[in-house]
Amino acid sequence: MVEMIYKNRKNKGQVRIILELFLFALGIMIALFASHFFSNFSEWVNIESLRDQFEATGNLVANGIVKVHNINANASLRLDILSTVNEKSYIIDIAGDKLLLYYLYDPTKRWVQGTFYISANKNINGSVSSGLGEMIIKSYDSTIELTRG
C-alpha cells in the first residue's frame, strides 16, 4: 500500500509538468494567432488606404481635367496633390481616356480611372511624379497636358 501511494505521488508530478507544458503550448499558439491576425489586419488597412488615396488623387486630377476642358480656351490649373501615398512616391500618367496612378518603384500597385471620354475631341497626355506635391494641367488648342508644378 505504501508503494501505491508513492507511485501516485510520482505520477502527480508528471501530470502537473505535462499540464504546464500544454498550457505553455496553448499560450504560444494564442500569441502566434494574434500576431498573424494583426499582421494580416495591418496589411489589409494598408491596401485599403492605398486604394482610397489613389482614388482621391485620381478624382482630383480627373476633376481638374474636366474644369480645364470646360473653359474651352488656353488655360492652366495648378493642383496640390499628395506628395506620397503610404509613404511612397507615385506617378500620375494619362494617355487618352485612362488615368493611371502607380507607385514609382512598384508599378503593380496601381489605380486606373477613366476621364469621362473627353479624349474624343482633345488629346490628353502627360506624366507627373508626386515628388513636388503639385502639378499643372494645361489646355491649349486641342491638347490637355499634365506637367510638373
Short mmCIF file of C-alpha atoms in Angstrom, two decimals:
data_model
loop_
_atom_site.label_atom_id
_atom_site.label_comp_id
_atom_site.label_asym_id
_atom_site.label_seq_id
_atom_site.Cartn_x
_atom_site.Cartn_y
_atom_site.Cartn_z
CA MET A 1 0.00 0.00 0.00
CA VAL A 2 2.83 2.35 0.78
CA GLU A 3 4.23 1.62 -2.65
CA MET A 4 0.90 2.61 -4.28
CA ILE A 5 0.89 6.00 -2.53
CA TYR A 6 4.49 6.57 -3.56
CA LYS A 7 3.67 5.73 -7.20
CA ASN A 8 0.65 8.05 -7.18
CA ARG A 9 2.76 10.92 -5.85
CA LYS A 10 5.30 10.32 -8.60
CA ASN A 11 2.60 10.36 -11.28
CA LYS A 12 1.06 13.54 -9.91
CA GLY A 13 4.32 15.40 -10.55
CA GLN A 14 4.49 14.10 -14.11
CA VAL A 15 0.87 15.05 -14.79
CA ARG A 16 1.50 18.54 -13.44
CA ILE A 17 4.54 19.03 -15.69
CA ILE A 18 2.62 17.75 -18.74
CA LEU A 19 -0.29 20.09 -17.95
CA GLU A 20 2.10 23.03 -17.60
CA LEU A 21 3.69 22.16 -20.96
CA PHE A 22 0.24 22.02 -22.58
CA LEU A 23 -0.62 25.38 -21.02
CA PHE A 24 2.64 26.86 -22.29
CA ALA A 25 1.99 25.45 -25.80
CA LEU A 26 -1.52 26.90 -25.72
CA GLY A 27 -0.10 30.32 -24.79
CA ILE A 28 2.38 30.14 -27.66
CA MET A 29 -0.42 29.19 -30.09
CA ILE A 30 -2.58 32.11 -28.93
CA ALA A 31 0.36 34.52 -29.28
CA LEU A 32 1.13 33.26 -32.80
CA PHE A 33 -2.52 33.52 -33.82
CA ALA A 34 -2.76 37.08 -32.50
CA SER A 35 0.47 38.07 -34.28
CA HIS A 36 -0.73 36.54 -37.56
CA PHE A 37 -4.16 38.17 -37.24
CA PHE A 38 -2.79 41.65 -36.58
CA SER A 39 -0.19 41.45 -39.36
CA ASN A 40 -2.93 40.47 -41.84
CA PHE A 41 -5.16 43.23 -40.50
CA SER A 42 -2.34 45.75 -40.89
CA GLU A 43 -1.77 44.62 -44.49
CA TRP A 44 -5.49 44.97 -45.23
CA VAL A 45 -5.52 48.51 -43.78
CA ASN A 46 -2.52 49.45 -45.96
CA ILE A 47 -4.22 48.12 -49.10
CA GLU A 48 -7.46 50.00 -48.32
CA SER A 49 -5.51 53.17 -47.53
CA LEU A 50 -3.63 52.88 -50.83
CA ARG A 51 -6.86 52.41 -52.76
CA ASP A 52 -8.59 55.34 -51.03
CA GLN A 53 -5.66 57.72 -51.51
CA PHE A 54 -5.17 56.75 -55.16
CA GLU A 55 -8.90 57.13 -55.76
CA ALA A 56 -8.99 60.58 -54.13
CA THR A 57 -5.96 61.77 -56.11
CA GLY A 58 -7.39 60.31 -59.33
CA ASN A 59 -10.70 62.10 -58.74
CA LEU A 60 -8.86 65.37 -58.09
CA VAL A 61 -6.90 65.10 -61.33
CA ALA A 62 -9.95 63.99 -63.36
CA ASN A 63 -11.98 66.93 -61.99
CA GLY A 64 -9.14 69.29 -62.87
CA ILE A 65 -9.07 67.95 -66.42
CA VAL A 66 -12.83 68.44 -66.74
CA LYS A 67 -12.56 72.02 -65.44
CA VAL A 68 -9.78 72.89 -67.88
CA HIS A 69 -11.71 71.24 -70.72
CA ASN A 70 -14.88 73.21 -69.94
CA ILE A 71 -13.03 76.53 -70.15
CA ASN A 72 -12.54 75.94 -73.93
CA ALA A 73 -9.54 78.23 -74.11
CA ASN A 74 -5.86 78.27 -73.34
CA ALA A 75 -5.85 77.66 -69.62
CA SER A 76 -3.79 76.16 -66.85
CA LEU A 77 -4.78 74.84 -63.47
CA ARG A 78 -2.37 74.24 -60.59
CA LEU A 79 -3.32 71.36 -58.28
CA ASP A 80 -1.87 70.41 -54.93
CA ILE A 81 -1.54 66.62 -54.81
CA LEU A 82 -0.32 64.22 -52.15
CA SER A 83 3.48 64.02 -52.30
CA THR A 84 3.37 60.41 -51.05
CA VAL A 85 0.82 57.63 -50.72
CA ASN A 86 1.53 55.26 -47.82
CA GLU A 87 4.92 56.99 -47.53
CA LYS A 88 5.92 56.11 -51.12
CA SER A 89 6.25 58.30 -54.20
CA TYR A 90 3.91 57.64 -57.08
CA ILE A 91 3.37 58.61 -60.71
CA ILE A 92 0.28 60.02 -62.39
CA ASP A 93 0.19 59.01 -66.05
CA ILE A 94 -2.53 59.80 -68.55
CA ALA A 95 -2.97 58.77 -72.15
CA GLY A 96 -6.26 59.13 -73.98
CA ASP A 97 -9.15 58.43 -71.65
CA LYS A 98 -7.26 56.44 -68.99
CA LEU A 99 -5.73 57.96 -65.87
CA LEU A 100 -3.18 55.66 -64.22
CA LEU A 101 -1.65 56.14 -60.76
CA TYR A 102 1.08 53.76 -59.57
CA TYR A 103 3.99 53.54 -57.15
CA LEU A 104 7.27 54.79 -58.55
CA TYR A 105 9.22 51.63 -57.64
CA ASP A 106 6.36 49.11 -57.64
CA PRO A 107 4.09 49.53 -60.68
CA THR A 108 1.99 46.52 -59.65
CA LYS A 109 0.28 48.68 -57.00
CA ARG A 110 -1.85 50.93 -59.19
CA TRP A 111 -5.19 52.61 -59.78
CA VAL A 112 -6.83 53.06 -63.19
CA GLN A 113 -9.62 55.55 -63.75
CA GLY A 114 -11.48 56.91 -66.77
CA THR A 115 -11.56 60.60 -67.69
CA PHE A 116 -15.17 60.99 -68.82
CA TYR A 117 -14.38 60.39 -72.53
CA ILE A 118 -13.03 63.89 -73.07
CA SER A 119 -10.30 62.46 -75.29
CA ALA A 120 -12.75 62.19 -78.22
CA ASN A 121 -12.18 65.86 -79.02
CA LYS A 122 -9.00 66.55 -77.03
CA ASN A 123 -5.59 64.91 -76.98
CA ILE A 124 -4.84 64.23 -73.30
CA ASN A 125 -1.34 63.16 -72.28
CA GLY A 126 1.36 63.64 -69.70
CA SER A 127 3.12 62.06 -66.79
CA VAL A 128 3.84 63.62 -63.40
CA SER A 129 5.80 62.39 -60.40
CA SER A 130 4.36 63.18 -56.99
CA GLY A 131 7.66 64.43 -55.55
CA LEU A 132 6.81 68.14 -55.62
CA GLY A 133 3.30 67.73 -54.29
CA GLU A 134 1.81 69.83 -57.07
CA MET A 135 1.06 69.61 -60.77
CA ILE A 136 -0.23 71.80 -63.58
CA ILE A 137 -2.94 70.86 -66.06
CA LYS A 138 -2.51 72.90 -69.25
CA SER A 139 -5.01 73.23 -72.07
CA TYR A 140 -4.21 74.70 -75.46
CA ASP A 141 -5.72 74.14 -78.90
CA SER A 142 -6.86 70.52 -78.90
CA THR A 143 -4.45 69.28 -76.22
CA ILE A 144 -4.64 68.86 -72.46
CA GLU A 145 -1.30 68.14 -70.83
CA LEU A 146 -0.16 67.22 -67.33
CA THR A 147 3.13 68.79 -66.23
CA ARG A 148 5.12 69.25 -63.05
CA GLY A 149 4.25 72.23 -60.90
#
